CSV table of C-alpha atoms and ligand atoms in Angstrom, one decimal:
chain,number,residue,atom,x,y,z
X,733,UNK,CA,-33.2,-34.1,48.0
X,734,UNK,CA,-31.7,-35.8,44.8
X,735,UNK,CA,-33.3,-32.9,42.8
X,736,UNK,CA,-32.0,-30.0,45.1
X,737,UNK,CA,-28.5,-31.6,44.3
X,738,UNK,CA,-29.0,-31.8,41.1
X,739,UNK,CA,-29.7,-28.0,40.6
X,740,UNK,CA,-26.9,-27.3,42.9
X,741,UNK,CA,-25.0,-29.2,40.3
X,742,UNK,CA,-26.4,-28.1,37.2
X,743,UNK,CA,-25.8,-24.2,38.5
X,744,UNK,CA,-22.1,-24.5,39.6
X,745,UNK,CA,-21.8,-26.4,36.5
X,746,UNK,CA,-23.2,-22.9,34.4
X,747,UNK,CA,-21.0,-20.7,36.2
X,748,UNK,CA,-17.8,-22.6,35.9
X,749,UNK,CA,-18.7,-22.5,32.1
X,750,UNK,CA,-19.0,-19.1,31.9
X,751,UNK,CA,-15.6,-18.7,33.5
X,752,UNK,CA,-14.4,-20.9,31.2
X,753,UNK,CA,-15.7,-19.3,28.2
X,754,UNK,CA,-14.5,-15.7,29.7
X,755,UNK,CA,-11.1,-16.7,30.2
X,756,UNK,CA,-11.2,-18.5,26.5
X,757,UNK,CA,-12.3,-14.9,25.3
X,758,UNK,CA,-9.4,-13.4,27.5
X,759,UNK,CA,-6.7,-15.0,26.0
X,760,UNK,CA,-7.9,-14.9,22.7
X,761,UNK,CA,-7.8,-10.9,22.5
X,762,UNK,CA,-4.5,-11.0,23.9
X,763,UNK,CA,-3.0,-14.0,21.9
X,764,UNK,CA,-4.5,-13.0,19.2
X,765,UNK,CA,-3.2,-9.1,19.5
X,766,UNK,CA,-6.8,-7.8,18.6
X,767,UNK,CA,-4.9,-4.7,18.1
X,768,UNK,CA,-8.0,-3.1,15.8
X,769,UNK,CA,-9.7,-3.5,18.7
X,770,UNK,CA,-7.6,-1.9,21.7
X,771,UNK,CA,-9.1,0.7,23.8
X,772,UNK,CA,-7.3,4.1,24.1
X,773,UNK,CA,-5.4,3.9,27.9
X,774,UNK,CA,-1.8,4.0,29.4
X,775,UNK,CA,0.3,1.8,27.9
X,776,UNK,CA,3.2,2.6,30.7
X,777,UNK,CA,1.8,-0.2,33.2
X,778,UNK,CA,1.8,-2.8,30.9
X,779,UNK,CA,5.6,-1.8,28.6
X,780,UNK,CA,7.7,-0.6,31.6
X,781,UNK,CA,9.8,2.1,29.7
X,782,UNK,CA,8.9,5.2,28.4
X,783,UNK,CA,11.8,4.8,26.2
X,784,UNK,CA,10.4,3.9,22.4
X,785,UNK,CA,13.5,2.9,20.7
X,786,UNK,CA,13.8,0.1,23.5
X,787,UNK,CA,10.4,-1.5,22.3
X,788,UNK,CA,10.2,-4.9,20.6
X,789,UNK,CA,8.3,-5.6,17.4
X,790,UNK,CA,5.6,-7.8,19.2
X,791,UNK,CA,4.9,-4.4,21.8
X,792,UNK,CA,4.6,-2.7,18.2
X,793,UNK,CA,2.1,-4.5,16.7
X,794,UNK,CA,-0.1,-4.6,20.0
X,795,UNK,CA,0.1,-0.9,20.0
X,796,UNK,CA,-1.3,-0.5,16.5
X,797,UNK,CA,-4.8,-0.5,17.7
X,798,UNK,CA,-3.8,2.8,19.8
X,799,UNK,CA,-2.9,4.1,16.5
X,800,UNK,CA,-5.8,2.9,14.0
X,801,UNK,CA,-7.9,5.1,17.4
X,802,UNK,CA,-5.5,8.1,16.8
X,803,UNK,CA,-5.8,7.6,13.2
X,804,UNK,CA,-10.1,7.9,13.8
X,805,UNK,CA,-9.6,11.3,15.4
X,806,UNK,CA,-10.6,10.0,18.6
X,807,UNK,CA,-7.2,11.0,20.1
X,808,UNK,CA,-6.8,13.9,23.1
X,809,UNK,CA,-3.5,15.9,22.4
X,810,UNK,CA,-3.0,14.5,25.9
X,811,UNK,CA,-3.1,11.5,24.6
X,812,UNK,CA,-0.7,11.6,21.9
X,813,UNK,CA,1.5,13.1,24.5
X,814,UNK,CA,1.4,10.2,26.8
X,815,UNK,CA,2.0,7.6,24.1
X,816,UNK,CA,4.9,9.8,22.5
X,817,UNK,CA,2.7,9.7,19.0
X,818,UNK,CA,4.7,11.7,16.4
X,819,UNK,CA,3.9,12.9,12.8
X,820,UNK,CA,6.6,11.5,10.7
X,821,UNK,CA,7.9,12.5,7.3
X,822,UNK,CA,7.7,9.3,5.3
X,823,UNK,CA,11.3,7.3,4.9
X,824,UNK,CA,9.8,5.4,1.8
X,825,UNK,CA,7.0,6.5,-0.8
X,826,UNK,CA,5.5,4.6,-3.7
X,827,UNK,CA,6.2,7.0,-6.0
X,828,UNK,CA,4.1,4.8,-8.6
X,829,UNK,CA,3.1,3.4,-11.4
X,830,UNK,CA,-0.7,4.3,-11.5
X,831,UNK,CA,-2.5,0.8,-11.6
X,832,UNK,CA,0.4,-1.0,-11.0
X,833,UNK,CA,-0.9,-2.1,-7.5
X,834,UNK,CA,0.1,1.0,-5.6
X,835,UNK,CA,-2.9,0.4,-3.2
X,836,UNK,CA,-2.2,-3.3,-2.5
X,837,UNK,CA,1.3,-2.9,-2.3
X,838,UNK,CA,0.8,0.0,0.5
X,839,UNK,CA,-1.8,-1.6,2.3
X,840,UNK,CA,0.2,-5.0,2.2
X,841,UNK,CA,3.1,-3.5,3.9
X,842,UNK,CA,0.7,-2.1,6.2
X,843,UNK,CA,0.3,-5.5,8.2
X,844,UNK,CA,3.9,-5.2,9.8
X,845,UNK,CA,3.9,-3.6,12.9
X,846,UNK,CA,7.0,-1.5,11.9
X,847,UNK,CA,5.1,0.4,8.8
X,848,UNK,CA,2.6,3.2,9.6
X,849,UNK,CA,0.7,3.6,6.1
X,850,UNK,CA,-0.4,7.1,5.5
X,851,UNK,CA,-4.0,6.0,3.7
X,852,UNK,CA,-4.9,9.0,1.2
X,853,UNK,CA,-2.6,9.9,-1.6
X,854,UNK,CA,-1.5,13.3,0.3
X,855,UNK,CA,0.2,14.9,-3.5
X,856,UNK,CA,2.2,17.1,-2.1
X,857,UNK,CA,5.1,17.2,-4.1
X,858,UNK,CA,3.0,16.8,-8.0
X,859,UNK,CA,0.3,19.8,-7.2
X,860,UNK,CA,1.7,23.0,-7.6
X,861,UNK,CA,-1.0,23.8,-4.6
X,862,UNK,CA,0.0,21.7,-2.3
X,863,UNK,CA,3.8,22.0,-2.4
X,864,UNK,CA,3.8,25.8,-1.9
X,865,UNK,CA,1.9,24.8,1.7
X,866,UNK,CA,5.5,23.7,2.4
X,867,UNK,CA,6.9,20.4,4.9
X,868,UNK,CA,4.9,21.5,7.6
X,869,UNK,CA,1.6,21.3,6.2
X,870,UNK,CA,3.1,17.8,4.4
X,871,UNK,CA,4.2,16.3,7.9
X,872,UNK,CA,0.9,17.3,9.7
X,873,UNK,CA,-0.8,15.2,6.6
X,874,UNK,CA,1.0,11.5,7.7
X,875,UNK,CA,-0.4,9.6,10.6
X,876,UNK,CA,0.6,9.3,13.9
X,877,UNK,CA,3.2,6.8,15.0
X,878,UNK,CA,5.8,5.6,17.3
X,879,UNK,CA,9.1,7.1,16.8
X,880,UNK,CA,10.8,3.9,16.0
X,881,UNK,CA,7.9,3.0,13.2
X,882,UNK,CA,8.1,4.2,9.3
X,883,UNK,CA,5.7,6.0,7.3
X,884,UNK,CA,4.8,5.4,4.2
X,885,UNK,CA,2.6,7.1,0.7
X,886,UNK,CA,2.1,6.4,-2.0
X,887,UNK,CA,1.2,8.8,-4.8
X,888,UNK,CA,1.5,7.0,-8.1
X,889,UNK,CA,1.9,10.6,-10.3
X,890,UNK,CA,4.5,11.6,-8.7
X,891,UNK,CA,6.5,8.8,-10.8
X,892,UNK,CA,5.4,10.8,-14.0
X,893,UNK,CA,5.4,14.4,-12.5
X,894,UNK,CA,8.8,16.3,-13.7
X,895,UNK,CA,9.1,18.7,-10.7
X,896,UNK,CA,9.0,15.5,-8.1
X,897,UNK,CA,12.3,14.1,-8.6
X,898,UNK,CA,13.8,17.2,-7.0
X,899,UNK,CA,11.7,17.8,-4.6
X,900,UNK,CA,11.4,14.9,-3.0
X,901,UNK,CA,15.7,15.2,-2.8
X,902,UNK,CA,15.0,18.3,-1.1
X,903,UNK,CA,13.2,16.6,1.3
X,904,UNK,CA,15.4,13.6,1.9
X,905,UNK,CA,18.2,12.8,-0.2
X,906,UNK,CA,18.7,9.2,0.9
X,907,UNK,CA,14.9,8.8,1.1
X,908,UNK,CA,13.8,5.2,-0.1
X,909,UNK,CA,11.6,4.9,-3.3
X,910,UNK,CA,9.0,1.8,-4.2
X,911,UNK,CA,7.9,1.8,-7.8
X,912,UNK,CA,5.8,-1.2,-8.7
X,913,UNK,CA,5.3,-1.8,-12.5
X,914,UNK,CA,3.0,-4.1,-14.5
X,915,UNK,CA,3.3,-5.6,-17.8
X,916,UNK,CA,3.4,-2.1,-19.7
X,917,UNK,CA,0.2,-3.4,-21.9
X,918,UNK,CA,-1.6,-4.6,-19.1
X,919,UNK,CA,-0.8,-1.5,-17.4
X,920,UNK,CA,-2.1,0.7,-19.6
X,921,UNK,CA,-5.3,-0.9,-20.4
X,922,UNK,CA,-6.4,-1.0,-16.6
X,923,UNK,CA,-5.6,2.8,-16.8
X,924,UNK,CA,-7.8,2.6,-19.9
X,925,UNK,CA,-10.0,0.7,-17.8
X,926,UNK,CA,-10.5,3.3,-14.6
X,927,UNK,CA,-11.1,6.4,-17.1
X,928,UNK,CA,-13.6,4.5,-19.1
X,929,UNK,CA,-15.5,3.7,-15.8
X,930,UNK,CA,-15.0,7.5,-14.8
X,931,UNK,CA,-16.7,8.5,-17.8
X,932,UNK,CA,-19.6,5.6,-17.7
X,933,UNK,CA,-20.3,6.6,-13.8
X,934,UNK,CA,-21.1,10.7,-15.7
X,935,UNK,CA,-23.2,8.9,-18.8
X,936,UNK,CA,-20.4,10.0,-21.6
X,937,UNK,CA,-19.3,7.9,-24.2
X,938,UNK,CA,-15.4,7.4,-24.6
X,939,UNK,CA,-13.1,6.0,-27.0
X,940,UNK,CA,-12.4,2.1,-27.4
X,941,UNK,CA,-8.8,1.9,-26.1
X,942,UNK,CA,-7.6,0.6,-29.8
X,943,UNK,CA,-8.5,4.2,-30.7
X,944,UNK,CA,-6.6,6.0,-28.5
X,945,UNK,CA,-3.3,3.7,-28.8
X,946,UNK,CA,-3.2,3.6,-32.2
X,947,UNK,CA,-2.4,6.5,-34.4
X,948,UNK,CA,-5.2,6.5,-37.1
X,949,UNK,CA,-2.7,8.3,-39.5
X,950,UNK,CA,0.3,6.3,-39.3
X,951,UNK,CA,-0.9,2.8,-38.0
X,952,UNK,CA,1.6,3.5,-35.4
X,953,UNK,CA,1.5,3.1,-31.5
X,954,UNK,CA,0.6,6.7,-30.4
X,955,UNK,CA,2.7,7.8,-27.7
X,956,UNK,CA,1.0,11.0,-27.0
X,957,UNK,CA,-1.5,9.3,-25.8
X,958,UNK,CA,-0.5,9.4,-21.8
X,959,UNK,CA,-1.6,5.6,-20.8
X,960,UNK,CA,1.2,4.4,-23.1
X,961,UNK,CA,3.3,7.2,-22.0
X,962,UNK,CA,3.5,6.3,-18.8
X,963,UNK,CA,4.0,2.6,-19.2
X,964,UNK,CA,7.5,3.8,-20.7
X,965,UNK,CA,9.3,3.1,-17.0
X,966,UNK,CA,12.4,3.3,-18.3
X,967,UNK,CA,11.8,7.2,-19.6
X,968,UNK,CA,10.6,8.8,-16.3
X,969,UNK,CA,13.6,6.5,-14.2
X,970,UNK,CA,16.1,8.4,-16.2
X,971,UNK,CA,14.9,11.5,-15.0
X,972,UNK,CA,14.7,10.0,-11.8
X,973,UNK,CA,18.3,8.7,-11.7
X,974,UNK,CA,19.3,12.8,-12.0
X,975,UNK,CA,18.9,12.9,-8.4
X,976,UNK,CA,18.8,9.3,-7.3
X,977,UNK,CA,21.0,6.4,-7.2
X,978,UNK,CA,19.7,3.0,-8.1
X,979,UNK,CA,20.2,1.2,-5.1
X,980,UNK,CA,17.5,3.7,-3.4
X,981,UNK,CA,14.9,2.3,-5.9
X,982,UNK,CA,13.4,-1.0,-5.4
X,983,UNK,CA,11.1,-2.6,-8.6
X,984,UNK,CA,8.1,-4.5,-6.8
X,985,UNK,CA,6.5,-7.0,-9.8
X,986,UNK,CA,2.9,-6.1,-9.6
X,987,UNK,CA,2.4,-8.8,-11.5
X,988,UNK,CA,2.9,-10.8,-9.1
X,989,UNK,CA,2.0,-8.9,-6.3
X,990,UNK,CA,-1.8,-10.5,-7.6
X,991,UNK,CA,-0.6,-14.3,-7.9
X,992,UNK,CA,2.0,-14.6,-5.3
X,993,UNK,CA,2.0,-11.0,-2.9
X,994,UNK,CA,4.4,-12.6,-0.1
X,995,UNK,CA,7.8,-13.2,-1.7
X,996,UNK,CA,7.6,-9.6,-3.2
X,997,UNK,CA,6.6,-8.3,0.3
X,998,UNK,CA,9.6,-10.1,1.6
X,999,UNK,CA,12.0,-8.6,-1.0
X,1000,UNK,CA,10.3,-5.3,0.4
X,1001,UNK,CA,10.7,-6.1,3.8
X,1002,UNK,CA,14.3,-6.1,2.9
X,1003,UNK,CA,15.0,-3.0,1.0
X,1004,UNK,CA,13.5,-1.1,4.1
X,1005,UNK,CA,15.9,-2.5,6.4
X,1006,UNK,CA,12.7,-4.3,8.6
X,1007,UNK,CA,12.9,-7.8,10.4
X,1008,UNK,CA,10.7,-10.3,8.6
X,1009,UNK,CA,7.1,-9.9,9.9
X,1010,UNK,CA,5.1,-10.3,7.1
X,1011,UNK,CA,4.0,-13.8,6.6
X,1012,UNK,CA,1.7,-16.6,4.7
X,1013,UNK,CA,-1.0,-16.0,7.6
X,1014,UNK,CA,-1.6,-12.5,6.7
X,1015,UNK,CA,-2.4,-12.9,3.3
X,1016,UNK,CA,-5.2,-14.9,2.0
X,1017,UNK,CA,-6.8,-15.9,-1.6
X,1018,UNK,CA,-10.4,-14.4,-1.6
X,1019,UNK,CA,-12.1,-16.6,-4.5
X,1020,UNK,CA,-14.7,-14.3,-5.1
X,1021,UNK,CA,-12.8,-11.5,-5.4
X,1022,UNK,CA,-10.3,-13.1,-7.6
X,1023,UNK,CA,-7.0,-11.7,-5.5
X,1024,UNK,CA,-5.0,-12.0,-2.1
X,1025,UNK,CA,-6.4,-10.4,1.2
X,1026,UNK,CA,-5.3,-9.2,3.9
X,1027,UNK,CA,-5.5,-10.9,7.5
X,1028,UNK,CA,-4.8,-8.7,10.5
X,1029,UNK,CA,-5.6,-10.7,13.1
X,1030,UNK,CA,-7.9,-13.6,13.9
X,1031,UNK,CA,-10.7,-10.6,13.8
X,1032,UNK,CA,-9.6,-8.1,11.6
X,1033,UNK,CA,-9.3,-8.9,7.7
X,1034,UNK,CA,-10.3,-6.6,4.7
X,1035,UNK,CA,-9.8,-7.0,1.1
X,1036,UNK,CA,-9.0,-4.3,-1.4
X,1037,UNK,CA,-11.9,-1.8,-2.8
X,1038,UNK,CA,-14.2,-2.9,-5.5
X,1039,UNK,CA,-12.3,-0.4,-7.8
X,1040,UNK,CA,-9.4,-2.7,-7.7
X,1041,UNK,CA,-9.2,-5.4,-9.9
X,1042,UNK,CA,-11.7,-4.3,-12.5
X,1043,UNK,CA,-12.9,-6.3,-15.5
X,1044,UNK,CA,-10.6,-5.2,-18.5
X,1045,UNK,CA,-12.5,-4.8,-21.9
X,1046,UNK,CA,-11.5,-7.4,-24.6
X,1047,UNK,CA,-8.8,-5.4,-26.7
X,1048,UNK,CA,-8.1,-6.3,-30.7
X,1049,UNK,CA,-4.9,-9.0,-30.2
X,1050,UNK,CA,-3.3,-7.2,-33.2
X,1051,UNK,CA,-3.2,-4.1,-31.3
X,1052,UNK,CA,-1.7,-6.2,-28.1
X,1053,UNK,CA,1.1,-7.5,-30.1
X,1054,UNK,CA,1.8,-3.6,-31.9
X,1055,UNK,CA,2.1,-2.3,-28.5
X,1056,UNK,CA,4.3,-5.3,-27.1
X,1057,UNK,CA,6.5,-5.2,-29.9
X,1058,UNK,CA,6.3,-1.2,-29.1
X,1059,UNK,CA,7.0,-1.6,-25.3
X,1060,UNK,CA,10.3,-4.3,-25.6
X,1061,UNK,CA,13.0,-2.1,-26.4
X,1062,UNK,CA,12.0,0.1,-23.6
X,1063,UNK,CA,11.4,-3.2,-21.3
X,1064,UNK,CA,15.1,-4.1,-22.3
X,1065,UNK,CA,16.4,-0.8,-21.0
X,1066,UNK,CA,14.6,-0.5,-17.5
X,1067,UNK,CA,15.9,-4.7,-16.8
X,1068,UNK,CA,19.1,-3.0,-17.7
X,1069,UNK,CA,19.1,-0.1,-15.1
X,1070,UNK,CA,17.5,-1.9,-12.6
X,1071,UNK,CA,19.0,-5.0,-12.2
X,1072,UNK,CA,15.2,-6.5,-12.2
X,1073,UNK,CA,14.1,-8.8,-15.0
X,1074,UNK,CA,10.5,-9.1,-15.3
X,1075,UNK,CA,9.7,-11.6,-18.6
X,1076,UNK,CA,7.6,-9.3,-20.2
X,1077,UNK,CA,6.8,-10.0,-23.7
B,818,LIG,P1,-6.9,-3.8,-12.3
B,818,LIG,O1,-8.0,-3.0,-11.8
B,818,LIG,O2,-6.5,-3.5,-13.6
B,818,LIG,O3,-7.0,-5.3,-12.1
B,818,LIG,P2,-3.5,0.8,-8.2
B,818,LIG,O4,-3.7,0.5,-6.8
B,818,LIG,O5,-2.1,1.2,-8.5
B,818,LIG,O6,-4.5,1.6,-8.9
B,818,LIG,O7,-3.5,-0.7,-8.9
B,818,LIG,C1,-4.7,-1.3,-9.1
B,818,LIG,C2,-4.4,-2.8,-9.5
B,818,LIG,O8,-3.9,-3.5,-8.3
B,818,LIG,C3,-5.5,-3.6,-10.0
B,818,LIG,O9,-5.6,-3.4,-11.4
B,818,LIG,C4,-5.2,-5.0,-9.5
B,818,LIG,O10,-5.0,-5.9,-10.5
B,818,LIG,C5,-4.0,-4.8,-8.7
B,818,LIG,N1,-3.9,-5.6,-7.4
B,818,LIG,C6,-2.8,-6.2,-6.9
B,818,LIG,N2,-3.1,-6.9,-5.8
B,818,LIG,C7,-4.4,-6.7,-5.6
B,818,LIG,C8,-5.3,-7.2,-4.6
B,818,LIG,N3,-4.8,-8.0,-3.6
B,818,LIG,N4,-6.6,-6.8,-4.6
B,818,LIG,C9,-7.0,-6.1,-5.6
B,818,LIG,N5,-6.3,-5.6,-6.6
B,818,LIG,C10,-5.0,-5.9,-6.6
């Protein structure tokens, strides 16, 4: 008899655990908005209104994992109808600097449930081929989003690309532009850094950088050579400014984007007119990989590729300080016009 009670107990024990441990899971995906992880269905039941504009932040962010599904192809054009999903022009691009941290800085601002992140570099408005496509063919390249979210590329030459100041105006004149710069030196030798790996991966040789920035002839800084051209901010702003005001440029510090990504993600946050959303929980220091990551959700975090945040070579210090000294006056000029002092050397 004592036995038979026993197993009675022991069984009604095991299935009030399992309800327990259901309901844990329950609330977990929805506390946690595993929004990765949602399954494509109707969202009317559950929001009320049909009416985007009317939706809060929080009803964003648990609707992202509807989008990372559109964004997989797996979406009906039935679908996209029923959850209003639009193709919108982007209303802010990183327009550059190559190897400033165009990547992190789009993928950061990719946590708040506000941003929509378009993830190739589309460039549309630097190749010649892709421009004469036209808007159409540019719009149908950006994800799908809610109406009331904001789009975003990046395409770091467009920065250096003469033609895109003006065609980007065409597009939208009070359009919002990112550029996030580097220590010019230390910009230039990670671009050094990404060709010389391009040309390992095809078994050529290359040039040591000191080679290439350092006009054999004169002993001077060689500014044909386009790694130190394009650490030269200040030149390509100017032609920017032909179109642009300022005050639609913000200057992230990619510099310390790596040590300390959140204050420059709030300054961002800012600029694009979007509540605070970004915060200390999304962002965490990966010791092994040396930089911040990104945390989505108690489920979902990534860091960046493994072609970001490569070993630099060991450059001649002489040739450091020649191009430092060659970079300040320019460094000066670009604090000057954008209001944004970075310490450089
Ligand atoms: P290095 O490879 O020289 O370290 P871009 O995306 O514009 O090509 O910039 C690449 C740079 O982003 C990397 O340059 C790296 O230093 C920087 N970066 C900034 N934040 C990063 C992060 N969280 N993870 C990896 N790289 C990051």
């Amino acid at each position: 008899m004592l036995f038979k009670q026993q197993a009675w107990l022991r069984q009604k024990l095991l299935v009030l655990g399992s309800l327990a441990v259901g309901s844990l899971l329950y609330l977990v995906a929805r506390v946690g908005s595993l929004d990765r992880l949602q399954p494509i269905c109707p969202i009317e039941g559950r929001f009320g209104a049909r009416n985007q504009a009317d939706f809060p932040l929080r009803a964003l962010q648990f609707k992202r994992g509807l989008l990372h599904e559109f964004r997989k192809g797996n979406a009906s054009k039935e679908q996209i109808r029923l959850h209003d999903l639009v193709q919108q022009l982007p209303k802010a691009i990183i327009i550059g600097v190559r190897k400033g941290g165009t990547r992190a800085l789009l993928e950061m601002l990719n946590l708040h449930p506000a941003v929509v992140k378009a993830s190739q570099e589309i460039h549309f408005f630097d190749n010649d081929e892709n421009y004469a496509k036209g808007i159409e063919w540019y719009r149908k390249k950006m994800p799908f989003s809610y109406p009331q979210q904001i789009t975003i590329e990046k395409s770091p030459a467009y920065f250096i690309t003469e033609e895109v100041p003006e065609r980007i105006y065409k597009m939208n004149s009070s359009i919002k532009l990112l550029i996030i710069v580097r220590e010019p030196t230390t910009r230039a030798i990670s671009d050094y850094t990404q060709v010389l790996e391009g040309k390992e991966r095809k078994n050529k040789t290359y040039y040591k950088f000191e080679k290439l920035a350092i006009d054999p002839n004169t002993c001077e800084v060689n500014t044909k050579y386009k790694a130190v051209r394009t650490s030269i901010y200040t030149k390509h702003l100017e032609r920017w400014l032909k179109y642009f005001p300022i005050e639609q440029f913000h200057i992230v510090d990619g510099d310390r984007l790596i040590t300390e990504p959140l204050p420059e993600l709030q300054l961002v946050e800012k600029f694009l007119n979007l509540p605070p959303r970004i915060s200390q929980y999304n962002l965490y220091f990966n010791a092994t990989r040396g930089f911040y990551c990104l945390r989505f959700n108690i489920i979902f975090n990534k860091c960046l590729a493994g072609s970001k945040g490569r070993i630099h070579p060991e450059v001649d210090p002489s040739v450091i300080t020649k191009l430092r000294k060659f970079f300040h006056p320019f460094n000066q000029k670009f604090y000057q016009i954008t209001g944004r002092t970075l310490n450089w050397p």
